[in-house]
Amino acid sequence: MADKADIWLGTLSLMILKTLEMMGPLHGYGIARRIEQTSGNELSLNYGTVYPALLKLEQEGAIASEWGVSDNNRKAKFYELTRAGKKLLEHETRSWEQTTNILERFLRPAREA
Amino acid sequence: MRRLRALWIRLCHGLNWKRRDEDFAAELESHLQMHIDDNLHSGMSLEQARRDALIKLGGMEQVKQAHRERSMLPFWENLGREMRLAFRTLRKSPGFSAAIMVTLVLGIGMTTAMFTLVYSTLLRDLPYPGADRIVRILDVRVSGQSTGMLVGMPRFFDVRERSKSFEHLGFFFFGHETLNADKHLPLVLRTAATDADFWNVFE
């Protein structure tokens, strides 16, 4: 069970990094919203789960946070990719693609033959 | 490196967790407000908007707990809690605590004393060069009258004459002498007598 949660946390981090790359600085709510929309609402995401993931990324130095004001004038904490975060995103994207490629080959061996 | 950095930050955050908690509470509050705003825009009633936002968040306390666990090492937090509990329990039953403390103190003290003794008498080498080659020869009789392990002088000279295994052989014995120094009261002296080769043993 711990394994499953870890994998989920890992993919969530990747989604967060990608979202921040595409949208620029964004608050936790916006990130959760965006991830849900991007997944075509196929992910049922508890918005709360992005926060531990955000914290983890911040601790690792991949993102930085700062209090600011949102579009509709609410105080909100904004997260932004750091340079290390960009590098991490590239690396994680590559390794994720590799993983899915390998799995693809396993799951559809007929195509190869 | 990334992991190390995170670990370090989590260790440090054991120290100012209260400020962190408040900061995160504010962040969650702003999250809920934004969500409620959006829900109101899409035509929900205030009550409905609030409920929906809370449900989508996944429980205020659960999120706070998950955040707290990530923000510092749970171990760190638990350690504090365990320590407080331990102290409270100890204070609640002073007799029991005292008994345990005395047991511990005695146990540790005795072990230390024993080890000191064993170390200095059995384990530690004598403080002389080649200490592992210094031996004491005793005379132990299998039959006949015991000499109390003492080696008689003639025997010592015999041993020295025929020995090939020892670099140096010396003897020593203890005695009591009386010192009469002109007008002072006589003094009892504990003395030891040796021969000249005795000192070569320890060089």
Coordinates of N, CA, C and O in Angstrom, one line a residue, chain A:
Chain A
M1 N 0.8 -1.2 0.0 CA 0.0 0.0 0.0 C 0.9 1.3 0.0 O 0.6 2.2 -0.7
A2 N 2.0 1.2 0.8 CA 2.9 2.3 0.8 C 3.4 2.6 -0.6 O 3.6 3.7 -1.0
D3 N 3.7 1.5 -1.3 CA 4.3 1.6 -2.6 C 3.3 2.4 -3.5 O 3.7 3.3 -4.3
K4 N 2.1 2.0 -3.5 CA 1.1 2.7 -4.3 C 1.0 4.2 -4.0 O 1.1 5.0 -5.0
A5 N 1.0 4.5 -2.7 CA 0.9 5.9 -2.4 C 2.2 6.6 -2.9 O 2.1 7.8 -3.4
D6 N 3.3 6.0 -2.8 CA 4.5 6.6 -3.3 C 4.5 6.9 -4.8 O 4.8 8.0 -5.2
I7 N 4.0 5.9 -5.5 CA 4.0 6.1 -7.0 C 3.0 7.3 -7.3 O 3.3 8.1 -8.1
W8 N 1.9 7.3 -6.6 CA 0.9 8.3 -6.8 C 1.5 9.7 -6.5 O 1.4 10.6 -7.2
L9 N 2.2 9.7 -5.3 CA 2.9 11.0 -5.0 C 3.9 11.4 -6.0 O 4.0 12.6 -6.4
G10 N 4.6 10.4 -6.5 CA 5.6 10.7 -7.6 C 5.0 11.3 -8.8 O 5.4 12.4 -9.3
T11 N 3.9 10.7 -9.3 CA 3.2 11.2 -10.5 C 2.6 12.6 -10.2 O 2.6 13.4 -11.1
L12 N 2.1 12.7 -9.0 CA 1.5 14.0 -8.7 C 2.5 15.1 -8.7 O 2.2 16.2 -9.3
S13 N 3.7 14.8 -8.2 CA 4.8 15.8 -8.3 C 5.0 16.2 -9.7 O 5.2 17.4 -10.0
L14 N 5.1 15.2 -10.6 CA 5.4 15.5 -12.0 C 4.3 16.4 -12.6 O 4.6 17.3 -13.3
M15 N 3.0 16.1 -12.2 CA 1.9 16.9 -12.7 C 2.0 18.3 -12.2 O 1.8 19.3 -13.0
I16 N 2.4 18.5 -11.0 CA 2.5 19.8 -10.4 C 3.6 20.6 -11.1 O 3.4 21.7 -11.5
L17 N 4.7 19.9 -11.3 CA 5.9 20.6 -12.0 C 5.5 21.1 -13.4 O 5.7 22.2 -13.8
K18 N 4.8 20.1 -14.1 CA 4.4 20.5 -15.5 C 3.4 21.6 -15.5 O 3.5 22.5 -16.3
T19 N 2.5 21.6 -14.6 CA 1.5 22.6 -14.5 C 2.1 24.0 -14.2 O 1.8 25.0 -14.9
L20 N 3.1 24.0 -13.3 CA 3.8 25.2 -13.0 C 4.6 25.7 -14.2 O 4.7 26.9 -14.4
E21 N 5.1 24.8 -14.9 CA 5.9 25.2 -16.1 C 5.0 25.9 -17.1 O 5.4 26.9 -17.7
M22 N 3.8 25.3 -17.3 CA 2.9 25.8 -18.3 C 2.2 27.1 -17.9 O 2.0 28.0 -18.7
M23 N 1.8 27.2 -16.6 CA 1.0 28.3 -16.1 C 1.8 29.4 -15.5 O 1.2 30.5 -15.2
G24 N 3.0 29.2 -15.1 CA 3.8 30.2 -14.3 C 3.3 30.1 -12.9 O 2.7 29.1 -12.5
P25 N 3.7 31.1 -12.1 CA 3.4 31.0 -10.7 C 1.9 30.8 -10.4 O 1.1 31.5 -11.1
L26 N 1.6 29.9 -9.5 CA 0.2 29.6 -9.3 C 0.0 29.1 -7.8 O 1.0 28.6 -7.2
H27 N -1.2 29.3 -7.3 CA -1.4 28.9 -5.9 C -1.9 27.4 -5.9 O -2.3 26.9 -6.9
G28 N -2.0 26.8 -4.7 CA -2.3 25.4 -4.6 C -3.7 25.1 -5.2 O -3.8 24.1 -5.9
Y29 N -4.6 26.0 -4.9 CA -6.0 25.7 -5.4 C -6.0 25.7 -7.0 O -6.5 24.8 -7.6
G30 N -5.3 26.7 -7.5 CA -5.2 26.7 -9.0 C -4.5 25.5 -9.6 O -5.0 25.0 -10.6
I31 N -3.5 25.0 -8.9 CA -2.8 23.8 -9.4 C -3.7 22.6 -9.4 O -3.8 21.9 -10.4
A32 N -4.4 22.4 -8.3 CA -5.3 21.3 -8.1 C -6.4 21.4 -9.2 O -6.7 20.4 -9.9
R33 N -6.9 22.5 -9.4 CA -8.0 22.8 -10.4 C -7.5 22.4 -11.8 O -8.1 21.7 -12.6
R34 N -6.3 22.9 -12.1 CA -5.7 22.8 -13.4 C -5.4 21.3 -13.7 O -5.7 20.8 -14.8
I35 N -4.9 20.6 -12.7 CA -4.6 19.2 -12.8 C -5.9 18.4 -13.1 O -5.9 17.6 -14.0
E36 N -6.9 18.7 -12.4 CA -8.2 18.1 -12.6 C -8.7 18.3 -14.0 O -9.1 17.4 -14.7
Q37 N -8.6 19.6 -14.5 CA -9.1 19.9 -15.8 C -8.3 19.2 -16.9 O -8.8 18.6 -17.8
T38 N -7.0 19.2 -16.7 CA -6.1 18.7 -17.7 C -6.3 17.2 -17.9 O -6.3 16.6 -19.0
S39 N -6.7 16.5 -16.7 CA -6.9 15.1 -16.8 C -8.3 14.8 -17.4 O -8.7 13.6 -17.5
G40 N -9.0 15.8 -17.9 CA -10.3 15.6 -18.4 C -11.2 15.1 -17.4 O -12.1 14.3 -17.7
N41 N -11.0 15.5 -16.2 CA -11.9 15.1 -15.0 C -11.9 13.6 -14.8 O -12.8 13.1 -14.2
E42 N -10.9 12.9 -15.3 CA -10.8 11.5 -15.1 C -10.1 11.2 -13.8 O -10.3 10.1 -13.3
L43 N -9.4 12.1 -13.3 CA -8.7 11.9 -12.0 C -9.7 12.5 -11.0 O -10.1 13.7 -11.1
S44 N -10.0 11.7 -10.0 CA -10.8 12.3 -8.9 C -9.7 12.7 -7.8 O -9.2 11.8 -7.1
L45 N -9.4 13.9 -7.8 CA -8.3 14.4 -7.0 C -8.8 15.1 -5.8 O -9.6 16.1 -5.9
N46 N -8.4 14.7 -4.6 CA -8.7 15.5 -3.4 C -7.7 16.6 -3.4 O -6.5 16.5 -3.5
Y47 N -8.3 17.9 -3.5 CA -7.4 19.0 -3.6 C -6.3 19.1 -2.5 O -5.2 19.6 -2.7
G48 N -6.7 18.5 -1.4 CA -5.8 18.6 -0.2 C -4.5 17.8 -0.5 O -3.4 18.2 0.1
T49 N -4.5 16.8 -1.3 CA -3.3 16.0 -1.5 C -2.2 16.8 -2.2 O -1.0 16.4 -2.2
V50 N -2.5 17.9 -2.9 CA -1.4 18.6 -3.6 C -0.5 19.3 -2.5 O 0.7 19.5 -2.8
Y51 N -1.0 19.6 -1.3 CA -0.2 20.4 -0.4 C 1.0 19.6 0.1 O 2.1 20.2 0.1
P52 N 0.8 18.4 0.6 CA 2.0 17.6 1.0 C 3.0 17.5 -0.2 O 4.2 17.6 0.0
A53 N 2.5 17.3 -1.4 CA 3.4 17.2 -2.6 C 4.1 18.5 -2.8 O 5.3 18.5 -3.1
L54 N 3.4 19.6 -2.7 CA 4.0 20.9 -2.9 C 5.1 21.1 -1.9 O 6.2 21.6 -2.2
L55 N 4.8 20.7 -0.6 CA 5.8 20.9 0.4 C 7.0 20.1 0.2 O 8.1 20.6 0.3
K56 N 6.8 18.9 -0.3 CA 7.9 18.0 -0.6 C 8.8 18.6 -1.7 O 10.0 18.7 -1.6
L57 N 8.2 19.1 -2.7 CA 8.9 19.8 -3.8 C 9.7 21.0 -3.3 O 10.8 21.3 -3.7
E58 N 9.0 21.7 -2.4 CA 9.7 22.9 -1.9 C 10.9 22.6 -1.1 O 11.9 23.2 -1.2
Q59 N 10.7 21.5 -0.3 CA 11.8 21.1 0.6 C 13.0 20.6 -0.3 O 14.2 20.8 0.1
E60 N 12.7 20.0 -1.4 CA 13.7 19.6 -2.3 C 14.3 20.7 -3.2 O 15.3 20.4 -3.9
G61 N 13.7 21.8 -3.1 CA 14.3 23.0 -3.8 C 13.8 23.1 -5.2 O 14.3 23.9 -6.0
A62 N 12.8 22.3 -5.6 CA 12.3 22.3 -7.0 C 11.3 23.5 -7.2 O 11.2 24.0 -8.4
I63 N 10.7 23.9 -6.2 CA 9.8 25.1 -6.3 C 10.0 26.0 -5.1 O 10.6 25.7 -4.1
A64 N 9.6 27.3 -5.3 CA 9.7 28.3 -4.2 C 8.3 28.9 -4.0 O 7.5 28.9 -5.0
S65 N 8.0 29.3 -2.8 CA 6.7 29.9 -2.6 C 6.7 31.3 -2.0 O 7.7 31.7 -1.4
E66 N 5.7 32.0 -2.3 CA 5.6 33.4 -1.8 C 4.1 33.8 -1.7 O 3.3 33.4 -2.5
W67 N 3.8 34.5 -0.6 CA 2.5 35.0 -0.5 C 2.2 36.2 -1.5 O 3.1 37.0 -1.7
G68 N 1.0 36.1 -2.1 CA 0.7 37.2 -3.1 C -0.8 37.4 -3.1 O -1.5 36.9 -2.2
V69 N -1.3 38.0 -4.2 CA -2.7 38.2 -4.3 C -3.2 37.6 -5.6 O -2.7 37.7 -6.6
S70 N -4.4 36.8 -5.4 CA -4.9 36.1 -6.6 C -5.7 37.0 -7.5 O -5.9 38.2 -7.2
D71 N -6.2 36.4 -8.6 CA -6.9 37.2 -9.6 C -8.1 37.9 -9.0 O -8.4 39.1 -9.3
N72 N -8.8 37.2 -8.1 CA -10.0 37.8 -7.5 C -9.7 38.4 -6.1 O -10.5 38.3 -5.2
N73 N -8.5 39.0 -6.0 CA -8.1 39.7 -4.8 C -8.1 39.0 -3.5 O -8.4 39.5 -2.5
R74 N -7.8 37.7 -3.6 CA -7.6 36.9 -2.4 C -6.2 36.7 -2.1 O -5.4 36.5 -3.0
K75 N -5.8 36.8 -0.8 CA -4.4 36.5 -0.4 C -4.2 35.0 -0.7 O -5.0 34.2 -0.3
A76 N -3.1 34.7 -1.3 CA -2.8 33.3 -1.6 C -1.3 33.1 -1.7 O -0.6 34.0 -2.0
K77 N -0.9 31.9 -1.5 CA 0.5 31.5 -1.5 C 0.8 31.0 -2.9 O 0.2 30.0 -3.4
F78 N 1.7 31.6 -3.6 CA 2.0 31.2 -5.0 C 3.3 30.4 -5.0 O 4.2 30.7 -4.3
Y79 N 3.2 29.4 -5.9 CA 4.4 28.5 -6.1 C 5.0 28.8 -7.5 O 4.3 29.0 -8.4
E80 N 6.3 28.7 -7.6 CA 7.0 28.9 -8.8 C 8.1 27.9 -9.0 O 8.7 27.5 -8.0
L81 N 8.3 27.5 -10.2 CA 9.4 26.6 -10.5 C 10.8 27.3 -10.3 O 10.9 28.4 -10.7
T82 N 11.7 26.6 -9.7 CA 13.1 27.1 -9.6 C 13.8 26.5 -10.7 O 13.3 25.7 -11.5
R83 N 15.1 26.9 -10.9 CA 15.9 26.4 -11.9 C 16.1 24.9 -11.7 O 16.0 24.1 -12.6
A84 N 16.3 24.5 -10.4 CA 16.5 23.1 -10.1 C 15.2 22.3 -10.5 O 15.2 21.2 -10.9
G85 N 14.1 23.0 -10.3 CA 12.8 22.4 -10.6 C 12.6 22.1 -12.1 O 12.1 21.1 -12.4
K86 N 13.1 23.1 -12.9 CA 13.0 22.9 -14.3 C 13.8 21.6 -14.7 O 13.4 20.8 -15.5
K87 N 15.0 21.6 -14.1 CA 15.9 20.4 -14.4 C 15.2 19.1 -14.0 O 15.2 18.1 -14.7
L88 N 14.6 19.2 -12.8 CA 14.0 18.0 -12.3 C 12.8 17.6 -13.2 O 12.6 16.4 -13.5
L89 N 12.1 18.6 -13.7 CA 10.9 18.3 -14.5 C 11.4 17.6 -15.8 O 10.8 16.5 -16.2
E90 N 12.5 18.1 -16.4 CA 13.0 17.4 -17.6 C 13.4 16.0 -17.3 O 13.0 15.1 -18.0
H91 N 14.1 15.8 -16.2 CA 14.6 14.5 -15.9 C 13.4 13.5 -15.6 O 13.4 12.4 -16.1
E92 N 12.5 14.0 -14.8 CA 11.3 13.2 -14.5 C 10.5 12.8 -15.7 O 10.0 11.7 -15.8
T93 N 10.3 13.8 -16.6 CA 9.6 13.6 -17.8 C 10.2 12.5 -18.6 O 9.5 11.5 -19.0
R94 N 11.5 12.6 -18.8 CA 12.2 11.5 -19.5 C 12.1 10.2 -18.9 O 11.8 9.2 -19.6
S95 N 12.3 10.1 -17.6 CA 12.2 8.8 -16.9 C 10.8 8.2 -17.0 O 10.6 7.0 -17.0
W96 N 9.8 9.1 -16.9 CA 8.4 8.7 -17.0 C 8.1 8.1 -18.4 O 7.5 7.1 -18.5
E97 N 8.6 8.8 -19.4 CA 8.4 8.3 -20.8 C 9.0 7.0 -21.0 O 8.4 6.1 -21.6
Q98 N 10.2 6.8 -20.4 CA 10.9 5.6 -20.5 C 10.1 4.5 -19.9 O 9.9 3.4 -20.5
T99 N 9.6 4.7 -18.7 CA 8.8 3.7 -18.0 C 7.6 3.3 -18.8 O 7.3 2.1 -18.9
T100 N 6.9 4.3 -19.3 CA 5.7 4.0 -20.0 C 6.0 3.2 -21.3 O 5.2 2.3 -21.7
N101 N 7.1 3.6 -21.9 CA 7.5 2.9 -23.1 C 7.7 1.4 -22.8 O 7.3 0.5 -23.6
I102 N 8.5 1.2 -21.8 CA 8.8 -0.2 -21.4 C 7.5 -1.0 -21.1 O 7.3 -2.1 -21.6
L103 N 6.6 -0.4 -20.3 CA 5.4 -1.0 -19.9 C 4.5 -1.3 -21.2 O 3.9 -2.4 -21.3
E104 N 4.5 -0.4 -22.1 CA 3.8 -0.5 -23.3 C 4.2 -1.8 -24.0 O 3.4 -2.6 -24.5
R105 N 5.5 -2.0 -24.1 CA 6.1 -3.1 -24.8 C 5.7 -4.4 -24.1 O 5.4 -5.4 -24.7
F106 N 5.6 -4.3 -22.8 CA 5.2 -5.5 -22.0 C 3.7 -5.8 -22.2 O 3.3 -7.0 -22.4
L107 N 2.9 -4.8 -22.3 CA 1.5 -5.0 -22.3 C 1.0 -5.3 -23.7 O -0.1 -6.0 -23.9
R108 N 1.7 -4.9 -24.7 CA 1.3 -5.2 -26.1 C 2.4 -5.8 -26.9 O 2.9 -5.3 -27.8
P109 N 2.8 -7.0 -26.5 CA 3.9 -7.7 -27.2 C 3.5 -8.1 -28.6 O 4.4 -8.2 -29.4
A110 N 2.2 -8.2 -28.9 CA 1.8 -8.7 -30.2 C 2.2 -7.7 -31.3 O 2.6 -8.1 -32.4
R111 N 2.2 -6.5 -31.0 CA 2.5 -5.4 -32.0 C 4.0 -5.6 -32.5 O 4.3 -5.4 -33.6
E112 N 4.8 -6.0 -31.5 CA 6.2 -6.2 -31.9 C 6.4 -7.3 -32.9 O 7.2 -7.2 -33.8
A113 N 5.7 -8.3 -32.7 CA 5.9 -9.5 -33.5 C 5.4 -9.4 -34.9 O 4.8 -8.5 -35.3

